[in-house]
CSV table of C-alpha atoms in Angstrom, one decimal:
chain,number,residue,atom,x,y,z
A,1,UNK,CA,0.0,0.0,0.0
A,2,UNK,CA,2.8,2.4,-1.1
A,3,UNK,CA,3.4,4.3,-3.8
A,4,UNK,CA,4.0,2.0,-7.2
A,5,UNK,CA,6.8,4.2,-8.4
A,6,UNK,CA,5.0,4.2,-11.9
A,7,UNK,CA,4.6,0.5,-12.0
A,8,UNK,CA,1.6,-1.3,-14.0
A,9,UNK,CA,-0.5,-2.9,-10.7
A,10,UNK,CA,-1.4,-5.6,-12.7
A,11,UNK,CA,2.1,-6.4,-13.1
A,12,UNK,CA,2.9,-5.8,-9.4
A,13,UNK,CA,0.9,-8.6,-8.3
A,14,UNK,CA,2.2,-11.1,-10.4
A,15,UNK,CA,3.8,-12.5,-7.3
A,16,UNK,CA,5.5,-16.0,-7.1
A,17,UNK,CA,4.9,-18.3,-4.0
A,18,UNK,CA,6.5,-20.8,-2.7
A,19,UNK,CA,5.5,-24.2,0.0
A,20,UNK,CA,6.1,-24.3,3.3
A,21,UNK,CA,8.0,-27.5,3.0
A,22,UNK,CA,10.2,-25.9,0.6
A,23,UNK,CA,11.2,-23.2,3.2
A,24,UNK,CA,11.9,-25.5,5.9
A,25,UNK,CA,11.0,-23.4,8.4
A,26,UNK,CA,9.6,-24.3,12.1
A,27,UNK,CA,8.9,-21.8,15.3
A,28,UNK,CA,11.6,-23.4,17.0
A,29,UNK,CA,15.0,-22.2,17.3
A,30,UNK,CA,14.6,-19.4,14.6
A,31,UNK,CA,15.7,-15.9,15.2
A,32,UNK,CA,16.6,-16.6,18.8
A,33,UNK,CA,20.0,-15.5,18.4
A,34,UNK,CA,21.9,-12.5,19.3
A,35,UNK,CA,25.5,-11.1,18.4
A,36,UNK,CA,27.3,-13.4,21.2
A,37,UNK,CA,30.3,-11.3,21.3
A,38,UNK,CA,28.6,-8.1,21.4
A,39,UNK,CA,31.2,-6.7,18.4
A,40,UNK,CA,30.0,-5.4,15.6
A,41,UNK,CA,26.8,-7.4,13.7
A,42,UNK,CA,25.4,-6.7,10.1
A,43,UNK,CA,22.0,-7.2,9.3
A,44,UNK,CA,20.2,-7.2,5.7
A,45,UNK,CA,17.5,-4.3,5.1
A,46,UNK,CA,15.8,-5.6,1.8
A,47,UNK,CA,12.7,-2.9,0.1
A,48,UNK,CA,10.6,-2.5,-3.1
A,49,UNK,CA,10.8,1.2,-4.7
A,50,UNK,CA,12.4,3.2,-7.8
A,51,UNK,CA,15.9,4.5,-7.4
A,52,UNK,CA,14.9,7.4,-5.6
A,53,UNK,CA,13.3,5.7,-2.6
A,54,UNK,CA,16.7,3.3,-2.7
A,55,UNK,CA,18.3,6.6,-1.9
A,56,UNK,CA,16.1,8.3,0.4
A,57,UNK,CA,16.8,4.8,2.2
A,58,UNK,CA,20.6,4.6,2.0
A,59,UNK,CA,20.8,8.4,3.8
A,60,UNK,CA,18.7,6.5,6.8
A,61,UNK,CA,21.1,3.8,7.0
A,62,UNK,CA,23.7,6.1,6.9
A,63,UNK,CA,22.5,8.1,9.9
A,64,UNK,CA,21.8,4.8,11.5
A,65,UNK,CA,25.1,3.6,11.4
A,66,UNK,CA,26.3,7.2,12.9
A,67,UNK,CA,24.3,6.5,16.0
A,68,UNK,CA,24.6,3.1,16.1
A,69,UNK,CA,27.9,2.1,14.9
A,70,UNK,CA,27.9,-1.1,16.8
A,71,UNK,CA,25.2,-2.3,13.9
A,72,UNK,CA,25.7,-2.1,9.9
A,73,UNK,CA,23.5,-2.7,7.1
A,74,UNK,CA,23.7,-3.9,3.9
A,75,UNK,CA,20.9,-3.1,1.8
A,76,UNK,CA,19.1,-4.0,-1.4
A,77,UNK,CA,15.8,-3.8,-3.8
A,78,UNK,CA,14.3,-4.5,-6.4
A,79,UNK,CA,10.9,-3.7,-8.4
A,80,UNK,CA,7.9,-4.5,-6.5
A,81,UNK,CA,7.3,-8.4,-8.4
A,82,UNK,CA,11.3,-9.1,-8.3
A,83,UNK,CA,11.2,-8.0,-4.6
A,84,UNK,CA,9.1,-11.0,-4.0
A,85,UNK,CA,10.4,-13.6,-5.9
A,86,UNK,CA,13.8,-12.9,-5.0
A,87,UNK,CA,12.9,-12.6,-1.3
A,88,UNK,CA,10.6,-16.2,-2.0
A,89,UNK,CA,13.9,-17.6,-3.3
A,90,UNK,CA,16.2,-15.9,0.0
A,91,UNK,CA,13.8,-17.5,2.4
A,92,UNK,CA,13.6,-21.3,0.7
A,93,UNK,CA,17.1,-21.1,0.7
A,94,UNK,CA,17.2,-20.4,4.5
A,95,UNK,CA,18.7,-17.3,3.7
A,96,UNK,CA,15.9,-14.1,3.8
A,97,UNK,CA,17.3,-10.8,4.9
A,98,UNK,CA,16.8,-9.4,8.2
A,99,UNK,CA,14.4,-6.7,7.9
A,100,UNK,CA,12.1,-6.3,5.0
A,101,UNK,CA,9.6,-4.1,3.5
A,102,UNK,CA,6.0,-5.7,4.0
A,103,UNK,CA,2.8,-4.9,3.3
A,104,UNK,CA,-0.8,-6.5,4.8
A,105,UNK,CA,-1.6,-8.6,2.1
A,106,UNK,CA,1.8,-10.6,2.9
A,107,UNK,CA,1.2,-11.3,7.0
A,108,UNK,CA,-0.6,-14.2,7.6
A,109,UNK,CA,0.6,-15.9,4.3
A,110,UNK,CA,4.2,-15.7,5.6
A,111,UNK,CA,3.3,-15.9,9.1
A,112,UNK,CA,1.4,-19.5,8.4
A,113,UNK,CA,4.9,-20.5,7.0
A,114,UNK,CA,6.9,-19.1,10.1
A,115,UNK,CA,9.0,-16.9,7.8
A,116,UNK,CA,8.4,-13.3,9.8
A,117,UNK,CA,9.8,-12.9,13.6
A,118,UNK,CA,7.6,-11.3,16.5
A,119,UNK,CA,8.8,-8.4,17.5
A,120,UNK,CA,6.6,-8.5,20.8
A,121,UNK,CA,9.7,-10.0,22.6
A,122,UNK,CA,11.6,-7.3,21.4
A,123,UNK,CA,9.1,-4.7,23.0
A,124,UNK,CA,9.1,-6.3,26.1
A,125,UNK,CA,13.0,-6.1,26.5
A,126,UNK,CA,12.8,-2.3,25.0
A,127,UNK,CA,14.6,-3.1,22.2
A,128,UNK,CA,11.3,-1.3,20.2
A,129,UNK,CA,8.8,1.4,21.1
A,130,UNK,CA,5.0,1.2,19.8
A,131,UNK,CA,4.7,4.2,21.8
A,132,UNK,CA,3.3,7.4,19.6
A,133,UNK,CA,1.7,5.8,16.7
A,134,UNK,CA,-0.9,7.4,14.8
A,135,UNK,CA,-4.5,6.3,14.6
A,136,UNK,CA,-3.6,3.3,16.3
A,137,UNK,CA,-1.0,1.9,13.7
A,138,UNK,CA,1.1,-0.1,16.1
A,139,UNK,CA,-1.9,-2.7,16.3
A,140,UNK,CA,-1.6,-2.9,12.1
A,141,UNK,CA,0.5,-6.3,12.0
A,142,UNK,CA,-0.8,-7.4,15.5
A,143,UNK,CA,-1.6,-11.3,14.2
A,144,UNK,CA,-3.1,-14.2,16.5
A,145,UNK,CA,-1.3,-11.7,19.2
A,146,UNK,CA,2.0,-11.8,17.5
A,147,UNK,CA,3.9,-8.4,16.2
A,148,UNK,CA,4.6,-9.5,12.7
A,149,UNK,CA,5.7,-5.4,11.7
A,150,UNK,CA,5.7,-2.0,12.8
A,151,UNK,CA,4.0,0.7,10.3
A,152,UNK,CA,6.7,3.6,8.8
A,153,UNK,CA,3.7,5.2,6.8
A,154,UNK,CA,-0.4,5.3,6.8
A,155,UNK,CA,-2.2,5.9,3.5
A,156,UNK,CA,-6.2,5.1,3.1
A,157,UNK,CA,-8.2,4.8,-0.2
A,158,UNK,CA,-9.4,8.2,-2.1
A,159,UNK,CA,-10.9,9.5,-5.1
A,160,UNK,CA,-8.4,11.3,-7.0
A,161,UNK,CA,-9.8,13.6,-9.0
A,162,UNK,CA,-8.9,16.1,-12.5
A,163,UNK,CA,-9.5,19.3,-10.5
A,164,UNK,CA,-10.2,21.3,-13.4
A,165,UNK,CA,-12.5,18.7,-14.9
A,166,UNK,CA,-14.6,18.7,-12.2
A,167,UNK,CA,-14.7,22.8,-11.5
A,168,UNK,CA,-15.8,23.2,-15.3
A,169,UNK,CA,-18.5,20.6,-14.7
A,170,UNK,CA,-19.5,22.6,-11.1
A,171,UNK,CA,-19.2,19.5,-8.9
A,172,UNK,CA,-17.6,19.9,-5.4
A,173,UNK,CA,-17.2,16.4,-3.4
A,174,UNK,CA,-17.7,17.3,-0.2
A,175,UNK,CA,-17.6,14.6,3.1
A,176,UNK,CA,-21.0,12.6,3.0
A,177,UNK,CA,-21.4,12.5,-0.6
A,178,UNK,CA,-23.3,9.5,-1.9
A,179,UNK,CA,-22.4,7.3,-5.0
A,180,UNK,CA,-25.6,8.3,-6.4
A,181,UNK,CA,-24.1,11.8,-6.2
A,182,UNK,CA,-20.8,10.6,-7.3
A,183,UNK,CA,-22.7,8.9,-10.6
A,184,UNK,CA,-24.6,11.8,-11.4
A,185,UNK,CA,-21.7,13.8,-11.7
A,186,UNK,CA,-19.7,11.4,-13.6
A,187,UNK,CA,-22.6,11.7,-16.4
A,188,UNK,CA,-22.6,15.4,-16.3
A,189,UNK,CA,-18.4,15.0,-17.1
A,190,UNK,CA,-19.2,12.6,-20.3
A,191,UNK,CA,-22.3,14.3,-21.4
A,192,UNK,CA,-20.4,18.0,-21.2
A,193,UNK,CA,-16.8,17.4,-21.6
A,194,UNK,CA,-16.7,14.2,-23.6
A,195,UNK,CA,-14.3,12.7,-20.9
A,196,UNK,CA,-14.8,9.5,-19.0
A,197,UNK,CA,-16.2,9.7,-15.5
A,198,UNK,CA,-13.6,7.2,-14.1
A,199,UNK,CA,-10.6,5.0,-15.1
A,200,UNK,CA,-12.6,1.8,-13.8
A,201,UNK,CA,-12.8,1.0,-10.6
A,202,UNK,CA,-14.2,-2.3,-10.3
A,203,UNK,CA,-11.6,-3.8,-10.2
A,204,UNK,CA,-9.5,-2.0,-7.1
A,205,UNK,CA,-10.3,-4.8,-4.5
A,206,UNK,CA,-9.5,-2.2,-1.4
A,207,UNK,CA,-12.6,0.0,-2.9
A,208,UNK,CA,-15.1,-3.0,-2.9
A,209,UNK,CA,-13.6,-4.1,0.3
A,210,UNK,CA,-15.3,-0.2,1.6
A,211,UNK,CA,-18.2,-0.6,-0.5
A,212,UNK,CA,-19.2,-4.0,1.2
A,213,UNK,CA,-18.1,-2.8,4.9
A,214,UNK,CA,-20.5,0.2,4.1
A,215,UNK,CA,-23.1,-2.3,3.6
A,216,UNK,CA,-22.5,-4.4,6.5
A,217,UNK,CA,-20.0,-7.2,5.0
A,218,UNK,CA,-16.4,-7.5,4.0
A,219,UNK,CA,-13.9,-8.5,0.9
A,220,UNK,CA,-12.2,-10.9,4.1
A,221,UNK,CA,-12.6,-12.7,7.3
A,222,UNK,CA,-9.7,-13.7,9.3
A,223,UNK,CA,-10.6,-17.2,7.4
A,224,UNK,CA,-12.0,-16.3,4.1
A,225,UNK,CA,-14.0,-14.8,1.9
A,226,UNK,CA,-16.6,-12.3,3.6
A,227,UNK,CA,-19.0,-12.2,0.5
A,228,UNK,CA,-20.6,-14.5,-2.4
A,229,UNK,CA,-21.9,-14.5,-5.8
A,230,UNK,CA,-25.2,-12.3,-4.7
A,231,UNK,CA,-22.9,-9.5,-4.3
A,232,UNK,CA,-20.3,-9.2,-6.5
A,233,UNK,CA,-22.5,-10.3,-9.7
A,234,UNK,CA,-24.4,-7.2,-9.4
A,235,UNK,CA,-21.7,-4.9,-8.9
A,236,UNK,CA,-19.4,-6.5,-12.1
A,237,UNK,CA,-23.0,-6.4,-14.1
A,238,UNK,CA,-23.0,-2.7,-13.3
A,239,UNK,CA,-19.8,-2.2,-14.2
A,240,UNK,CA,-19.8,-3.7,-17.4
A,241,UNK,CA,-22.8,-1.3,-18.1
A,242,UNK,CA,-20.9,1.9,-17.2
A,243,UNK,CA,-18.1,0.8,-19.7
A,244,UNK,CA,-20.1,0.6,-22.8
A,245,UNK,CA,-22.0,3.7,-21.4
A,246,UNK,CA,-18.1,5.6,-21.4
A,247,UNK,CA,-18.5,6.3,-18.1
A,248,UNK,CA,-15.8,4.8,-17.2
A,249,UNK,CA,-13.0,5.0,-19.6
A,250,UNK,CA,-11.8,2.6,-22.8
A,251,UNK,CA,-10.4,-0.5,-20.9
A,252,UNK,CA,-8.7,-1.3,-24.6
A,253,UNK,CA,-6.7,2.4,-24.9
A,254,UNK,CA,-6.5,2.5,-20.7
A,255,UNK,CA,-4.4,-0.6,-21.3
A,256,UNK,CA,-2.8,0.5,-24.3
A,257,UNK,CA,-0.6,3.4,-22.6
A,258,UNK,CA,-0.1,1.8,-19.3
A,259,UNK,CA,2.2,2.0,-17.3
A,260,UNK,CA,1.2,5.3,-17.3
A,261,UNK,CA,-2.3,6.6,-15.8
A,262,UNK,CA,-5.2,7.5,-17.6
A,263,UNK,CA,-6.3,9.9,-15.7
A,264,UNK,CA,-3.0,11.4,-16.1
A,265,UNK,CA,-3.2,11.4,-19.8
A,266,UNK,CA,-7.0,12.9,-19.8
A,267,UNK,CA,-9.1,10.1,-20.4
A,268,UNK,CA,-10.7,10.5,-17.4
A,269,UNK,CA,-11.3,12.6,-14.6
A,270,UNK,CA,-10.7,10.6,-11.7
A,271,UNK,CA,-9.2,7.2,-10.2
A,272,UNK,CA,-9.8,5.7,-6.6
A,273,UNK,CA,-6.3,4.7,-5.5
A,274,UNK,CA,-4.3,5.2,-2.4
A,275,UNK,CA,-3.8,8.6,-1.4
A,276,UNK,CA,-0.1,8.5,-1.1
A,277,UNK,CA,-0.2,7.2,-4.9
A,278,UNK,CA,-1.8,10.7,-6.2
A,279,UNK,CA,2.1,12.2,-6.1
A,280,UNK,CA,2.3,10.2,-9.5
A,281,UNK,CA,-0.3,12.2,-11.6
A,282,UNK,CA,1.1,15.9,-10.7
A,283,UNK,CA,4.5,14.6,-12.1
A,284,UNK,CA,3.0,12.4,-15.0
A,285,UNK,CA,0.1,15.1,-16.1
A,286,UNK,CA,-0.6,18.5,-17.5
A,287,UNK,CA,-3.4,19.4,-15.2
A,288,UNK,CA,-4.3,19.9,-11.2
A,289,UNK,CA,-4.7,16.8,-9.1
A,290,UNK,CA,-6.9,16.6,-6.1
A,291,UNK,CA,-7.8,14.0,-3.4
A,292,UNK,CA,-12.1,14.1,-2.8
A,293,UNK,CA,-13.5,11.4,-0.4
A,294,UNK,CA,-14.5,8.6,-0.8
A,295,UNK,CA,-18.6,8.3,-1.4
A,296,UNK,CA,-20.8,6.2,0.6
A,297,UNK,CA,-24.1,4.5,0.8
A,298,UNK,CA,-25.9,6.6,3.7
A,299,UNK,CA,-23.7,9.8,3.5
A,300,UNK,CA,-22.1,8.9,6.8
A,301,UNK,CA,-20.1,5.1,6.5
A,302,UNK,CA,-17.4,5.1,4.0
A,303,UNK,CA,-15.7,1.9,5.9
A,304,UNK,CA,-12.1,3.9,5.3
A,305,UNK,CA,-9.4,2.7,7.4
A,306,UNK,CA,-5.7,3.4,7.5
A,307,UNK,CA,-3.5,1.2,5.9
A,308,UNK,CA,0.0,0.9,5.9
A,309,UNK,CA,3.5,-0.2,4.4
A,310,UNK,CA,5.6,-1.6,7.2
A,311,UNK,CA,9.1,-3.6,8.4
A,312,UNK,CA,8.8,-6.7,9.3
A,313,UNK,CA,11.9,-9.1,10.6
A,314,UNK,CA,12.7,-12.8,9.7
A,315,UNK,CA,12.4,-15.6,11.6
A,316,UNK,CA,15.9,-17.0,10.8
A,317,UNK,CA,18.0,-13.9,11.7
A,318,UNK,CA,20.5,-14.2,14.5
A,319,UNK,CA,20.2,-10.5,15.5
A,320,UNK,CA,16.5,-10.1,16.7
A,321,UNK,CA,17.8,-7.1,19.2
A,322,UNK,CA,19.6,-5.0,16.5
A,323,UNK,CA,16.9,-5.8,14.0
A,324,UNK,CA,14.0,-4.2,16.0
A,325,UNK,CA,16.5,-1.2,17.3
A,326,UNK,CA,17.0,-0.6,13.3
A,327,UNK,CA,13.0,-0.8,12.9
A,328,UNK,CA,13.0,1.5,15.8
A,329,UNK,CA,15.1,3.7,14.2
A,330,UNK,CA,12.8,3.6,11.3
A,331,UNK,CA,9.9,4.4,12.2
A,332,UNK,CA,10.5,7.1,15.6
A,333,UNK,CA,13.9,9.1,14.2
A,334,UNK,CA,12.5,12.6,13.4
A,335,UNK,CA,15.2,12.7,10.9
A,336,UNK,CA,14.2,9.9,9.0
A,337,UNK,CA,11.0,12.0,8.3
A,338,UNK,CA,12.3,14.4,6.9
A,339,UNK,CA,14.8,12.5,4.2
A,340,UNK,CA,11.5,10.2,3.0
A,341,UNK,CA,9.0,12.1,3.3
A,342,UNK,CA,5.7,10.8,2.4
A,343,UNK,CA,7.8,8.1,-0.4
A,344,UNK,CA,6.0,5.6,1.7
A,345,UNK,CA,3.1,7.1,3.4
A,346,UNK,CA,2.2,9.6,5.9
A,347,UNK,CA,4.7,8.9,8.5
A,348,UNK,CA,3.2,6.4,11.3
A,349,UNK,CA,4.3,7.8,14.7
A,350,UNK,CA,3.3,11.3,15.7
A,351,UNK,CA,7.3,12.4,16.1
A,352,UNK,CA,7.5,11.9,12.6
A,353,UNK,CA,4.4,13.4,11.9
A,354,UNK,CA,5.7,16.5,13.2
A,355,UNK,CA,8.9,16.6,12.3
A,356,UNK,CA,8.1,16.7,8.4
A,357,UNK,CA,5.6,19.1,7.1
A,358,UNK,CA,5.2,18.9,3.2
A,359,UNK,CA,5.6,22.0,1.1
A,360,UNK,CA,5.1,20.9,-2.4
A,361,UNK,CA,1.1,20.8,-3.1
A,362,UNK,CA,0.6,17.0,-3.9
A,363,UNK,CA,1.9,15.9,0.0
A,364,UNK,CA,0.0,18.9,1.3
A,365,UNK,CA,-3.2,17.2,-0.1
A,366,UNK,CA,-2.5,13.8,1.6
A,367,UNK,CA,-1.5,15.6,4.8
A,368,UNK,CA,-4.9,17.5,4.6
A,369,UNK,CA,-6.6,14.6,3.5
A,370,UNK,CA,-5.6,12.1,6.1
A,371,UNK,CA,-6.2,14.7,9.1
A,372,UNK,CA,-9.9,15.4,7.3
A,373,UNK,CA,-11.4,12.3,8.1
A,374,UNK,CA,-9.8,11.0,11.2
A,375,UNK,CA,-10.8,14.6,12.3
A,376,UNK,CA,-14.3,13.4,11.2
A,377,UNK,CA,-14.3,9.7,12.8
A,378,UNK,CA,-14.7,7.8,9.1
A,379,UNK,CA,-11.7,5.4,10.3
A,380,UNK,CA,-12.4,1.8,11.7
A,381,UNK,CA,-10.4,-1.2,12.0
A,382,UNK,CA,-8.8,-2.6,8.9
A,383,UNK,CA,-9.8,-5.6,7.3
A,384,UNK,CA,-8.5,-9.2,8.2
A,385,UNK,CA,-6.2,-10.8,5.2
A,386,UNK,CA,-6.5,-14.3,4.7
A,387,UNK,CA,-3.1,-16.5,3.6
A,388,UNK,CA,-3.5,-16.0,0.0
A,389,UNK,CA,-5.2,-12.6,0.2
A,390,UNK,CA,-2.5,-11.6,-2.4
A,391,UNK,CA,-3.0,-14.5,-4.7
A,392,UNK,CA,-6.7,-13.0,-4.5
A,393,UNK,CA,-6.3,-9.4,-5.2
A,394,UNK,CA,-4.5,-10.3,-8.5
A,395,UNK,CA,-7.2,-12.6,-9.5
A,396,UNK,CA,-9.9,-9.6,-8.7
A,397,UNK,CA,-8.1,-7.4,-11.1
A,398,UNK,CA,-7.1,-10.0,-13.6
A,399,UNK,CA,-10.5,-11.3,-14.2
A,400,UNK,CA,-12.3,-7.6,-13.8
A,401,UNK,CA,-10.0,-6.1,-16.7
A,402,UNK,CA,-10.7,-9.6,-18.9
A,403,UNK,CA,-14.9,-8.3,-18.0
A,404,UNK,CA,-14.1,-4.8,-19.3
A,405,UNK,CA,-12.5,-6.2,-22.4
A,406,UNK,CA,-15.3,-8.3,-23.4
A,407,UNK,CA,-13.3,-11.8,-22.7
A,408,UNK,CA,-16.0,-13.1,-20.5
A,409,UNK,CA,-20.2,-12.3,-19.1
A,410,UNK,CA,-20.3,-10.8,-15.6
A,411,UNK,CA,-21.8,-14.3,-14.7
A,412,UNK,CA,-18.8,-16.2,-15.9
A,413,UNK,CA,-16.4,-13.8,-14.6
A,414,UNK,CA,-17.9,-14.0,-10.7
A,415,UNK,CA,-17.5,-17.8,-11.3
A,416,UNK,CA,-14.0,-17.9,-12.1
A,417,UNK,CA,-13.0,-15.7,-9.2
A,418,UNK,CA,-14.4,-17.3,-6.7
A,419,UNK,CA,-13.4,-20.5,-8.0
A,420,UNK,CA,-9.7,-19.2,-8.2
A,421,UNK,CA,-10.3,-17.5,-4.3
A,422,UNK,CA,-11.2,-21.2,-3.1
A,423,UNK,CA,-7.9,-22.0,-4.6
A,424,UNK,CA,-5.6,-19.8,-3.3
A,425,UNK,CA,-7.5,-20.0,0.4
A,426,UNK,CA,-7.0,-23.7,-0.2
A,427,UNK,CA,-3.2,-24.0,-0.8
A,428,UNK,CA,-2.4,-21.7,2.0
């Protein structure tokens, strides 16, 4: 739930996984370790990201190693898919780094195949603080009452819109808008201005996770699936309608110029995404960017909660202490704020909250945006992920962008998803 650095989504999740029995792993005697001597220790610090987060990153572990020069750190990444399948390929060999870059989706799949170490030892010895965390964070990777990660940014879903677009139109989004509302002024942008309402969002599984939590349901349990056919046929049905309607915009030319957005490009004029992602259009396109909320059913439940890139540890290192004091570091160092910014997020604890105030407009928007609604109480618990939540999400977009092409009926496309779901909650 970070920024994509310009990566095709559909490409991100094309993840590679790996068996249990081919990691060899077991809870017993992994990551119990310590330095022994108490010289000098190195730990691994592997991340996803573009070359400028790889930077931002390198002047942290620089500054680390100032104040803690007992402790170095090699580090490493790779583009988001390579991340995992090199990282897959580290931990069947017995050999993962020490810290990584995580994300939700990731927890209890690894977590079922004792790759990630619980940091709640770690707390208890003071080697880690989950004091100061924003909104709660600190509970974010809290799994079957094991720390599996600590939060180093907060992002939640938002409409992000072509401001000028919309002001020629004479819609304002305001907090308790409706999706009726929402509609209505989609067909006032086609019908005026000739430009798509939205990208396509049906296939975003974060923004049908909100839509069913407004309604009372889920995308997940903390076993499954939280909805069935009766739900998601409609919604695909609709969808499929609103495409050949140009609502939303031409899956065939969206997929034509990707990686870049089309929103960007002014095929549409506006895209839910992450609110952290929205940096990408000011630098892609021509026009003004702007982050509206999210719409709801009853003008009041938008099911928004905060979600969160993170660093987790591994099971198998041998330096559990200086692997939570370098996640420490991470996520409470004032300094730290200021050299990344909000590259991964809003920053999770309230020290480095304060200690990095955007100037450029794009970051002042998600700063403004994320204080708007926990300011107006929108914010609940985030969903559970399943093992194989990830396998999931690239199946929900996969099979919605085959729908919007014409490859298959909204019937038969709500069929092969859940039949691929079952799968991958199977084989976890």
């Amino acid at each position: 739930m970070s920024r994509n650095n310009g990566i095709d989504r559909r490409q991100m999740l094309k993840l590679a996984g790996f068996s249990a029995a081919g990691l060899g792993l077991t809870a017993a005697g992994c990551g119990s370790g310590g330095s022994g001597s108490g010289g000098p220790v190195t730990i691994r610090h592997s991340w996803w990201g573009a070359d400028d987060r790889a930077k931002k990153i390198q002047q942290c572990v620089t500054l680390f190693e100032k104040k803690h020069p007992k402790i170095k750190v090699k580090t490493d990444f790779q583009q988001y898919p390579d991340f995992w399948k090199k990282f897959n390929t580290q931990a069947a060999g017995g050999n993962p780094p020490d810290v990584i870059q995580n994300a939700v989706t990731f927890l209890r799949k690894y977590e079922a195949k004792n790759v990630l170490l619980d940091l709640s030892p770690q707390v208890e010895k003071g080697n880690l603080s989950l004091d100061g965390f924003r909104a709660g964070l600190e509970k974010f990777a809290d799994i079957d009452g094991k720390l599996l990660g600590v939060p180093v940014g907060s992002n939640s879903m938002a409409l992000v819109i072509d401001q000028a677009v919309y002001e020629k139109a004479g819609i304002t989004p305001e907090t308790g808008w409706t999706w009726d509302e929402w509609y209505a002024g989609m067909e006032k942008i086609r019908d005026g201005q000739k430009v798509a309402g939205d990208v396509g969002p049906h296939g975003v599984m974060y923004l049908y996770d909100l839509i069913l939590r407004q309604n009372g349901k889920a995308f997940f349990t903390e076993d499954g699936m939280g909805f069935g056919e009766a739900e998601l046929l409609p919604y695909w049905t609709e969808a499929l309608a609103r495409v050949k309607s140009g609502i939303y915009a031409d899956p065939k030319k969206v997929e034509q110029i990707k990686p870049a957005s089309a929103l960007a490009r002014g095929m549409a004029s506006g895209e839910f995404t992450w609110d952290n992602f929205s940096i990408r259009y000011s630098a892609e396109g021509k026009s003004r960017y702007g982050l509206a909320p999210i719409p709801s059913t009853d003008g009041k439940r938008t099911g928004q909660y905060l979600g969160s890139l993170m660093l987790s540890g591994s099971a198998r290192t041998k330096h559990p202490a200086e692997v939570a004091t370098f996640i420490g570091f991470m996520t409470h160092e004032p300094e730290v704020a200021r050299i990344m910014g909000y590259d991964r997020g809003v920053p999770a604890t309230t020290a480095q909250f304060e200690a990095y105030r955007p100037t450029d407009a794009p970051s002042k928007a998600i700063e403004a945006y994320e204080t708007a609604i926990a300011e107006a109480g929108v914010l609940e618990p985030i969903t559970p992920h399943p093992a194989g939540a990830d396998v999931i999400e690239a199946a929900f977009l996969r099979i919605a962008g085959d729908l919007s092409l014409g490859k298959a009926s909204p019937k038969d496309s709500v069929k092969q998803f859940f039949s691929e779901a079952k799968t991958a909650l199977g084989s976890n």
